Amino acid sequence: MSLVISPSILSADFAQLGHEVERAESATADWIHVDVMDGHYVPNLTIGAPVVRSLSKIAKIPLDVHLMITDPDRYLEDFAEAGATYITVHVEAATHLQRTLSHIRKLGKKAGVALNPATPPDSLAYVIDDVDLVLVMTVNPGFGGQKFINEVVPKITTIREMFERAGKKDLHISVDGGINAETAKIVTAAGANVLVAGSYIYSASNIDDAIKSLRAAEQPRPNAKIPR
Ligand code: DX5
Ligand code: ZN
């Protein structure tokens, strides 16, 4: 899997979001990560489908929409129509996960599942054919700028191996929270191929250098049975 850099606009300047997306694009970002928070599932409020719709008009790269909301089914159509490419729901918030994922695909979008740091990967085994992306949270969701939780790292490898055993070599494994040039080494060695980074990219004095440093940090996965 080739490495994907997905800057999180949560740490961007919300007064100039269009410009912030363009800055990431000219610094060779692959996707734009959009954090949607409802004040219920996580203790923070951010943006909804209207902002995604406006961003989709100017973004040249895919919008990677991370729904940190309860009852995500209510809003899937809104985010699909707004122009999301990936729609990721939290496993802890989806009552009928397989139904939700197949709904996302029926809307013509890529289906993602996010797991909080303390959530085991077991339920993924029952939706292996329905998922395009697994988002492994490496902080508790809700805020940018938090500290990377090391204990989550083995879960990345477990998920990569689970999907490889099922012949799903093209699964995207995304990591979100506390990603910088140091933690990027750890998570890519564990099997992640999508790096979501908010504060590391948008607080950098030079956005090009920040993204380059994430690409340079990529490590091969030791003892991988199937080459990546
Ligand atoms: C946290 C969000 C993240 C956040 C990451 O709940 O899902 O996408 O923007 O921010 P950093 O990279 O600063 O940890
Ligand atoms: Zn996120």
XYZ file of N, CA and C and ligand atoms in Angstrom:
699
model
N 0.860 -1.196 0.000
C 0.000 0.000 0.000
C 0.891 1.238 0.000
N 0.562 2.181 -0.862
C 1.383 3.391 -0.825
C 0.905 4.305 0.316
N 1.823 5.121 0.767
C 1.547 5.972 1.929
C 0.623 7.126 1.529
N -0.362 7.383 2.369
C -1.331 8.462 2.142
C -1.201 9.449 3.298
N -1.063 10.734 2.965
C -1.015 11.772 4.006
C -2.347 12.531 3.960
N -3.027 12.539 5.102
C -4.361 13.144 5.179
C -4.370 14.218 6.275
N -4.020 15.468 5.929
C -3.996 16.529 6.952
C -5.389 16.776 7.523
N -5.474 16.892 8.851
C -6.755 17.158 9.503
C -6.964 18.659 9.625
N -8.045 19.143 9.009
C -8.309 20.589 9.056
C -8.817 21.059 10.419
N -8.954 20.102 11.369
C -9.327 20.513 12.729
C -8.309 21.525 13.284
N -7.060 21.371 12.879
C -6.022 22.280 13.384
C -5.749 23.443 12.431
N -6.562 23.549 11.374
C -6.356 24.649 10.420
C -7.080 25.898 10.916
N -6.887 27.004 10.197
C -7.582 28.251 10.532
C -8.979 28.195 9.903
N -10.012 28.059 10.758
C -11.381 27.896 10.256
C -11.899 29.143 9.531
N -11.247 30.267 9.732
C -11.670 31.481 9.035
C -11.208 31.485 7.581
N -10.289 30.578 7.255
C -9.818 30.504 5.858
C -9.646 29.058 5.424
N -10.711 28.301 5.576
C -10.613 26.863 5.306
C -10.215 26.543 3.863
N -10.772 27.285 2.917
C -10.443 27.028 1.508
C -8.956 27.182 1.267
N -8.404 28.236 1.787
C -6.968 28.489 1.642
C -6.153 27.388 2.333
N -6.640 26.925 3.472
C -5.928 25.876 4.215
C -5.912 24.556 3.437
N -7.000 24.280 2.732
C -7.039 23.070 1.880
C -6.042 23.236 0.735
N -6.027 24.400 0.130
C -5.097 24.640 -0.981
C -3.639 24.538 -0.521
N -3.364 25.028 0.676
C -1.988 24.925 1.200
C -1.577 23.466 1.322
N -2.498 22.627 1.828
C -2.187 21.197 1.968
C -1.997 20.560 0.595
N -2.847 20.951 -0.353
C -2.722 20.377 -1.705
C -1.391 20.755 -2.331
N -0.987 22.015 -2.204
C 0.287 22.359 -2.844
C 1.469 21.736 -2.114
N 1.261 21.306 -0.885
C 2.329 20.598 -0.163
C 2.236 19.078 -0.399
N 1.485 18.667 -1.423
C 1.342 17.259 -1.870
C 0.556 16.351 -0.929
N -0.340 16.925 -0.146
C -1.232 16.058 0.645
C -2.047 15.197 -0.314
N -2.416 13.992 0.143
C -3.172 13.070 -0.716
C -4.675 13.200 -0.504
N -5.088 13.352 0.754
C -6.498 13.512 1.100
C -6.582 14.675 2.093
N -7.830 15.138 2.331
C -8.076 16.096 3.414
C -8.991 15.414 4.431
N -8.551 15.397 5.688
C -9.311 14.750 6.752
C -10.218 15.783 7.421
N -11.516 15.453 7.478
C -12.500 16.391 8.009
C -13.138 15.759 9.257
N -12.947 16.375 10.405
C -13.433 15.844 11.681
C -14.797 16.441 12.022
N -15.795 15.580 12.028
C -17.164 16.009 12.329
C -17.500 15.545 13.744
N -17.766 16.488 14.645
C -18.030 16.161 16.061
C -19.369 16.770 16.477
N -20.140 16.002 17.266
C -21.524 16.403 17.555
C -21.778 16.847 18.989
N -20.740 16.858 19.829
C -20.958 17.260 21.218
C -21.643 16.197 22.067
N -21.945 15.037 21.478
C -22.548 13.919 22.216
C -21.590 12.730 22.223
N -21.219 12.309 21.029
C -20.298 11.169 20.955
C -18.919 11.567 21.476
N -18.546 12.800 21.220
C -17.292 13.358 21.746
C -17.596 14.718 22.387
N -16.780 15.115 23.350
C -17.080 16.376 24.053
C -16.573 17.600 23.298
N -16.977 17.729 22.046
C -16.561 18.883 21.253
C -17.517 19.002 20.070
N -17.648 20.211 19.540
C -18.511 20.475 18.388
C -17.652 21.040 17.271
N -17.875 20.555 16.043
C -17.105 21.159 14.947
C -18.029 21.561 13.806
N -18.018 20.794 12.751
C -18.698 21.216 11.516
C -19.616 20.110 11.017
N -20.465 20.448 10.050
C -21.381 19.465 9.481
C -21.301 19.433 7.968
N -22.327 18.828 7.363
C -22.315 18.609 5.915
C -22.210 19.903 5.083
N -22.794 21.030 5.496
C -22.668 22.234 4.657
C -21.208 22.653 4.436
N -20.389 22.489 5.454
C -18.968 22.857 5.286
C -18.281 21.872 4.348
N -18.629 20.589 4.487
C -18.060 19.581 3.571
C -18.460 19.918 2.132
N -19.710 20.336 1.957
C -20.183 20.683 0.601
C -19.345 21.827 0.016
N -19.089 22.848 0.806
C -18.289 23.974 0.311
C -16.864 23.538 0.013
N -16.306 22.712 0.902
C -14.925 22.260 0.673
C -14.839 21.393 -0.581
N -15.863 20.591 -0.825
C -15.802 19.685 -1.981
C -15.789 20.465 -3.294
N -16.283 21.683 -3.255
C -16.275 22.501 -4.481
C -14.871 22.974 -4.833
N -14.033 23.116 -3.836
C -12.688 23.644 -4.133
C -11.593 22.570 -4.022
N -11.854 21.486 -3.288
C -10.791 20.484 -3.076
C -10.565 19.665 -4.343
N -9.299 19.453 -4.670
C -8.958 18.632 -5.835
C -8.634 17.209 -5.409
N -8.503 17.005 -4.104
C -8.158 15.679 -3.573
C -9.327 15.162 -2.720
N -9.373 13.842 -2.468
C -10.520 13.270 -1.761
C -10.718 13.839 -0.349
N -11.981 13.964 0.044
C -12.319 14.366 1.414
C -12.569 13.102 2.234
N -11.802 12.987 3.305
C -11.768 11.822 4.190
C -12.541 12.233 5.447
N -13.841 11.911 5.460
C -14.721 12.463 6.492
C -14.853 11.489 7.668
N -14.471 11.961 8.836
C -14.441 11.160 10.067
C -15.606 11.607 10.940
N -16.642 10.762 11.015
C -17.839 11.112 11.774
C -17.713 10.670 13.221
N -17.522 11.618 14.115
C -17.512 11.327 15.557
C -18.867 11.766 16.090
N -19.904 10.994 15.713
C -21.274 11.378 16.037
C -22.077 10.131 16.433
N -23.061 10.344 17.299
C -23.987 9.236 17.601
C -24.986 9.138 16.453
N -25.523 7.960 16.250
C -26.516 7.706 15.200
C -26.054 8.191 13.819
N -24.892 7.700 13.372
C -24.360 8.195 12.091
C -25.292 7.933 10.905
N -26.133 6.892 10.993
C -27.021 6.556 9.857
C -27.889 7.741 9.418
N -28.256 8.570 10.396
C -29.127 9.718 10.093
C -28.496 10.692 9.100
N -27.165 10.694 9.040
C -26.488 11.750 8.282
C -25.690 11.247 7.076
N -25.733 9.933 6.819
C -24.892 9.392 5.740
C -25.216 10.040 4.399
N -26.498 10.168 4.107
C -26.876 10.737 2.807
C -26.415 12.190 2.685
N -26.528 12.929 3.775
C -26.091 14.334 3.754
C -24.607 14.440 3.404
N -23.794 13.600 4.062
C -22.356 13.705 3.810
C -21.992 13.156 2.425
N -22.717 12.151 1.973
C -22.473 11.625 0.622
C -22.798 12.707 -0.409
N -23.957 13.323 -0.262
C -24.354 14.379 -1.216
C -23.432 15.586 -1.120
N -22.873 15.811 0.055
C -21.983 16.965 0.248
C -20.637 16.778 -0.451
N -20.322 15.541 -0.845
C -19.092 15.340 -1.615
C -17.975 14.626 -0.886
N -18.297 13.923 0.220
C -17.261 13.117 0.887
C -16.834 11.990 -0.056
N -15.576 11.574 0.029
C -15.123 10.386 -0.721
C -15.107 9.179 0.210
N -14.493 9.359 1.384
C -14.509 8.337 2.432
C -15.456 8.815 3.521
N -16.321 7.912 3.996
C -17.148 8.229 5.159
C -16.837 7.174 6.224
N -16.306 7.639 7.345
C -15.892 6.732 8.415
C -16.784 6.944 9.628
N -17.351 5.835 10.122
C -18.194 5.882 11.327
C -17.471 5.157 12.455
N -17.804 5.498 13.684
C -17.205 4.797 14.826
C -17.956 3.504 15.098
N -17.196 2.422 15.293
C -17.822 1.137 15.594
C -18.647 1.234 16.874
N -18.194 2.070 17.818
C -18.894 2.180 19.107
C -20.224 2.919 18.940
N -20.386 3.658 17.836
C -21.591 4.478 17.643
C -22.570 3.847 16.659
N -22.147 2.770 15.992
C -22.999 2.151 14.966
C -23.707 0.940 15.573
N -25.013 0.984 15.625
C -25.769 -0.122 16.232
C -25.771 -1.337 15.302
N -25.917 -1.090 14.001
C -25.948 -2.180 13.020
C -24.823 -1.899 12.024
N -23.599 -2.247 12.434
C -22.409 -1.797 11.686
C -22.433 -2.231 10.226
N -22.761 -3.489 9.983
C -22.718 -3.981 8.600
C -23.726 -3.234 7.724
N -24.888 -2.943 8.296
C -25.915 -2.199 7.544
C -25.411 -0.789 7.210
N -24.771 -0.181 8.176
C -24.264 1.180 7.974
C -23.197 1.212 6.879
N -22.289 0.229 6.937
C -21.203 0.208 5.947
C -21.749 -0.071 4.546
N -22.706 -0.986 4.442
C -23.211 -1.258 3.098
C -24.036 -0.080 2.591
N -24.649 0.671 3.496
C -25.353 1.893 3.082
C -24.362 2.914 2.497
N -23.228 3.064 3.151
C -22.219 4.017 2.650
C -21.796 3.616 1.229
N -21.557 2.321 1.028
C -21.158 1.873 -0.310
C -22.280 2.050 -1.330
N -23.512 1.818 -0.884
C -24.641 2.012 -1.821
C -24.752 3.477 -2.250
N -24.282 4.364 -1.393
C -24.288 5.792 -1.742
C -23.112 6.148 -2.660
N -22.318 5.132 -3.012
C -21.201 5.340 -3.938
C -19.945 5.841 -3.258
N -19.845 5.650 -1.936
C -18.701 6.161 -1.183
C -17.870 5.018 -0.615
N -16.652 5.337 -0.216
C -15.791 4.349 0.435
C -16.158 4.284 1.916
N -16.242 3.064 2.446
C -16.735 2.866 3.808
C -15.593 2.668 4.799
N -15.621 3.463 5.863
C -14.587 3.365 6.899
C -15.185 3.072 8.267
N -14.391 2.373 9.088
C -14.763 2.106 10.483
C -13.660 2.636 11.377
N -14.013 3.419 12.398
C -13.025 3.912 13.356
C -13.160 3.171 14.673
N -12.016 2.926 15.317
C -11.980 2.250 16.617
C -11.278 3.143 17.626
N -11.927 3.382 18.759
C -11.285 4.134 19.835
C -10.106 3.349 20.394
N -9.213 4.023 21.125
C -8.022 3.314 21.631
C -8.343 2.057 22.436
N -9.406 2.073 23.249
C -9.688 0.909 24.097
C -10.652 -0.084 23.451
N -10.989 0.120 22.187
C -11.925 -0.790 21.506
C -11.158 -1.916 20.824
N -11.490 -3.179 21.127
C -10.777 -4.287 20.481
C -11.175 -4.405 19.006
N -10.332 -5.046 18.192
C -10.610 -5.119 16.755
C -11.578 -6.223 16.357
N -12.062 -7.010 17.324
C -12.821 -8.235 17.033
C -13.988 -8.049 16.068
N -14.764 -6.971 16.251
C -15.977 -6.846 15.432
C -15.648 -6.654 13.953
N -14.411 -6.242 13.648
C -14.034 -6.070 12.231
C -14.097 -7.395 11.477
N -13.894 -8.502 12.211
C -13.897 -9.821 11.570
C -15.238 -10.118 10.904
N -16.292 -9.427 11.343
C -17.633 -9.695 10.809
C -18.037 -8.726 9.708
N -17.138 -7.797 9.366
C -17.456 -6.841 8.290
C -16.298 -6.747 7.290
N -15.518 -7.814 7.223
C -14.296 -7.774 6.415
C -14.568 -7.417 4.956
N -15.685 -7.877 4.414
C -15.981 -7.598 3.003
C -16.675 -6.256 2.786
N -16.938 -5.544 3.862
C -17.747 -4.317 3.752
C -16.942 -3.041 4.010
N -15.646 -3.201 4.243
C -14.839 -2.073 4.707
C -13.737 -1.723 3.699
N -13.571 -0.429 3.437
C -12.449 0.031 2.606
C -11.325 0.605 3.459
N -11.673 1.062 4.659
C -10.690 1.747 5.508
C -10.989 1.468 6.973
N -9.944 1.180 7.742
C -10.092 1.096 9.199
C -9.272 2.235 9.785
N -9.914 3.043 10.618
C -9.232 4.178 11.241
C -8.947 3.809 12.699
N -7.681 3.676 13.011
C -7.287 3.308 14.375
C -6.968 4.608 15.126
N -7.809 4.917 16.109
C -7.568 6.134 16.898
C -6.384 5.902 17.830
N -5.416 6.804 17.768
C -4.255 6.706 18.647
C -4.294 7.788 19.737
N -5.467 8.447 19.831
C -5.823 9.283 20.988
C -7.317 9.056 21.199
N -7.846 9.471 22.336
C -9.301 9.444 22.505
C -9.878 10.601 21.684
N -10.890 10.324 20.860
C -11.330 11.346 19.913
C -11.950 12.562 20.600
N -11.849 13.695 19.936
C -12.493 14.913 20.451
C -11.670 16.174 20.254
N -10.364 16.022 20.267
C -9.515 17.218 20.219
C -8.232 16.941 19.442
N -7.706 17.993 18.838
C -6.376 17.909 18.235
C -5.323 18.113 19.309
N -4.089 17.802 18.956
C -2.957 18.124 19.821
C -2.789 17.245 21.041
N -3.397 16.059 21.059
C -3.236 15.176 22.225
C -2.049 14.229 22.021
N -1.684 13.561 23.123
C -0.497 12.697 23.108
C -0.843 11.311 22.551
N -0.015 10.851 21.653
C -0.111 9.519 21.053
C -0.125 8.439 22.139
N -1.059 7.481 22.007
C -1.160 6.386 22.986
C -0.457 5.151 22.418
N 0.718 4.863 22.961
C 1.557 3.762 22.448
C 0.905 2.391 22.499
N 0.078 2.179 23.513
C -0.518 0.849 23.706
C -1.374 0.409 22.530
N -1.762 1.347 21.676
C -2.650 1.004 20.559
C -1.883 0.326 19.418
N -0.563 0.501 19.399
C 0.226 0.078 18.225
C 0.025 -1.398 17.830
N 0.049 -2.355 18.766
C -0.124 -3.756 18.336
C -1.457 -4.018 17.631
N -2.465 -3.214 17.944
C -3.785 -3.395 17.303
C -3.687 -3.141 15.796
N -2.809 -2.230 15.394
C -2.642 -1.938 13.957
C -2.170 -3.206 13.239
N -1.193 -3.875 13.823
C -0.663 -5.103 13.209
C -1.723 -6.203 13.213
N -2.444 -6.323 14.299
C -3.512 -7.339 14.376
C -4.510 -7.139 13.236
N -4.888 -5.888 13.009
C -5.889 -5.605 11.963
C -5.291 -5.877 10.582
N -4.041 -5.449 10.368
C -3.415 -5.696 9.055
C -3.380 -7.194 8.775
N -2.993 -7.975 9.778
C -2.888 -9.438 9.577
C -4.271 -10.063 9.381
N -5.243 -9.580 10.128
C -6.617 -10.113 9.999
C -7.113 -9.947 8.552
N -6.876 -8.788 7.980
C -7.363 -8.539 6.617
C -6.503 -9.251 5.577
N -5.199 -9.346 5.815
C -4.349 -10.075 4.868
C -4.741 -11.551 4.815
N -5.035 -12.116 5.981
C -5.465 -13.529 6.008
C -6.727 -13.722 5.181
N -7.553 -12.692 5.133
C -8.806 -12.787 4.362
C -8.600 -12.368 2.904
N -7.341 -12.124 2.529
C -7.049 -11.757 1.139
C -7.301 -10.293 0.824
N -7.515 -9.479 1.851
C -7.811 -8.048 1.632
C -6.536 -7.226 1.810
N -5.714 -7.261 0.759
C -4.421 -6.579 0.865
C -4.551 -5.083 0.630
N -5.672 -4.668 0.055
C -5.794 -3.246 -0.287
C -6.546 -2.432 0.772
N -6.754 -3.013 1.973
C -7.405 -2.241 3.046
C -6.511 -1.059 3.442
N -7.122 0.104 3.547
C -6.391 1.245 4.107
C -6.472 1.166 5.626
N -5.326 1.241 6.284
C -5.330 1.398 7.745
C -4.812 2.797 8.051
N -5.713 3.577 8.627
C -5.432 4.966 8.917
C -5.181 5.109 10.416
N -4.284 6.002 10.779
C -4.042 6.280 12.198
C -4.281 7.761 12.438
N -4.890 8.067 13.561
C -5.373 9.427 13.804
C -5.148 9.788 15.269
N -4.305 10.801 15.474
C -4.070 11.294 16.829
C -2.606 11.233 17.209
N -2.006 12.400 17.416
C -0.618 12.448 17.874
C 0.393 11.982 16.828
N 0.024 12.098 15.549
C 0.967 11.646 14.509
C 1.951 12.767 14.179
N 3.235 12.409 14.240
C 4.321 13.320 13.863
C 5.423 12.469 13.230
N 6.575 13.048 12.950
C 7.612 12.283 12.231
C 8.133 11.107 13.055
N 8.020 11.169 14.367
C 8.488 10.053 15.207
C 7.436 8.945 15.280
N 6.198 9.334 15.618
C 5.149 8.307 15.741
C 4.814 7.705 14.372
N 5.045 8.461 13.303
C 4.792 7.920 11.949
C 5.665 6.695 11.684
N 6.875 6.691 12.223
C 7.757 5.518 12.049
C 7.124 4.300 12.709
N 6.632 4.505 13.919
C 6.076 3.390 14.716
C 4.838 2.806 14.045
N 3.952 3.681 13.575
C 2.674 3.182 13.035
C 2.835 2.577 11.643
N 3.762 3.094 10.845
C 3.958 2.477 9.516
C 4.639 1.116 9.677
N 5.576 1.014 10.617
C 6.207 -0.292 10.876
C 5.166 -1.304 11.340
N 4.116 -0.823 12.009
C 3.059 -1.719 12.504
C 2.055 -2.097 11.418
N 2.051 -1.348 10.293
C 1.136 -1.728 9.205
C 0.168 -0.651 8.757
N 0.270 0.557 9.313
C -0.616 1.650 8.866
C -0.100 2.222 7.548
N -1.019 2.683 6.689
C -0.580 3.320 5.432
C -1.228 4.687 5.199
N -2.128 5.112 6.108
C -2.717 6.456 6.002
C -2.380 7.212 7.283
N -1.717 8.337 7.147
C -1.343 9.143 8.309
C -2.220 10.387 8.353
N -3.082 10.453 9.362
C -3.867 11.664 9.602
C -3.048 12.509 10.570
N -2.841 13.755 10.243
C -2.092 14.618 11.170
C -2.689 16.014 11.120
N -3.018 16.538 12.283
C -3.600 17.869 12.385
C -2.585 18.882 12.837
N -2.292 18.879 14.140
C -1.410 19.917 14.680
C -0.006 19.823 14.087
N 0.473 18.611 13.822
C 1.849 18.502 13.290
C 1.971 19.208 11.943
N 0.915 19.115 11.122
C 0.975 19.732 9.788
C 0.592 21.217 9.855
N -0.537 21.516 10.519
C -1.024 22.904 10.440
C -0.348 23.856 11.432
N 0.352 23.300 12.428
C 1.093 24.216 13.306
C 2.543 24.337 12.872
N 2.918 23.632 11.821
C 4.325 23.676 11.370
C 4.635 25.033 10.751
N 5.879 25.470 10.897
C 6.240 26.746 10.274
C 6.324 26.564 8.757
N 6.597 25.338 8.315
C 6.651 25.057 6.880
C 5.865 23.776 6.594
N 4.722 23.915 5.959
C 3.831 22.769 5.745
C 4.467 21.735 4.796
N 5.226 22.219 3.808
C 5.898 21.279 2.872
C 6.874 20.387 3.630
N 7.661 20.985 4.515
C 8.642 20.209 5.284
C 7.937 19.214 6.204
N 6.817 19.625 6.783
C 6.096 18.731 7.702
C 5.613 17.492 6.943
N 5.040 17.696 5.770
C 4.526 16.547 5.000
C 5.686 15.692 4.496
N 6.757 16.345 4.049
C 7.945 15.578 3.606
C 8.485 14.715 4.738
N 8.497 15.261 5.948
C 9.057 14.499 7.070
C 8.190 13.284 7.404
N 6.879 13.397 7.175
C 6.004 12.234 7.399
C 6.277 11.161 6.348
N 6.477 11.605 5.096
C 6.765 10.615 4.039
C 8.116 9.924 4.316
N 9.076 10.718 4.761
C 10.425 10.161 5.007
C 10.421 9.193 6.186
N 9.420 9.322 7.046
C 9.376 8.481 8.252
C 8.880 7.065 7.967
N 8.297 6.846 6.795
C 7.678 5.537 6.511
C 8.690 4.405 6.671
N 8.271 3.363 7.387
C 9.123 2.192 7.638
C 8.471 0.961 7.032
N 9.282 -0.006 6.585
C 8.696 -1.276 6.169
C 8.189 -2.027 7.390
N 7.265 -2.922 7.185
C 6.733 -3.706 8.306
C 7.628 -4.930 8.498
N 8.266 -5.064 9.659
C 9.160 -6.205 9.865
C 8.366 -7.509 9.797
N 8.965 -8.506 9.172
C 8.375 -9.854 9.109
C 7.006 -9.900 8.451
N 6.710 -8.913 7.613
C 5.419 -8.971 6.921
C 5.404 -10.179 6.012
N 4.347 -10.964 6.098
C 4.282 -12.172 5.284
C 4.046 -11.792 3.825
N 3.276 -10.732 3.632
C 2.986 -10.284 2.272
C 3.625 -8.912 2.102
N 4.475 -8.711 1.076
C 5.115 -7.411 0.925
C 4.080 -6.300 0.728
N 4.365 -5.117 1.304
C 3.423 -4.014 1.177
C 3.788 -3.172 -0.016
C -9.268 13.828 17.040
C -9.416 13.933 15.539
C -8.141 14.071 14.823
C -7.341 15.301 15.173
C -5.920 14.864 15.232
O -10.459 13.440 17.605
O -10.077 12.781 15.028
O -8.289 13.951 13.415
O -7.452 16.349 14.268
O -5.152 15.914 15.689
P -3.594 15.764 16.009
O -2.924 15.283 14.746
O -3.200 17.144 16.407
O -3.490 14.764 17.109
Zn -10.071 12.466 12.809
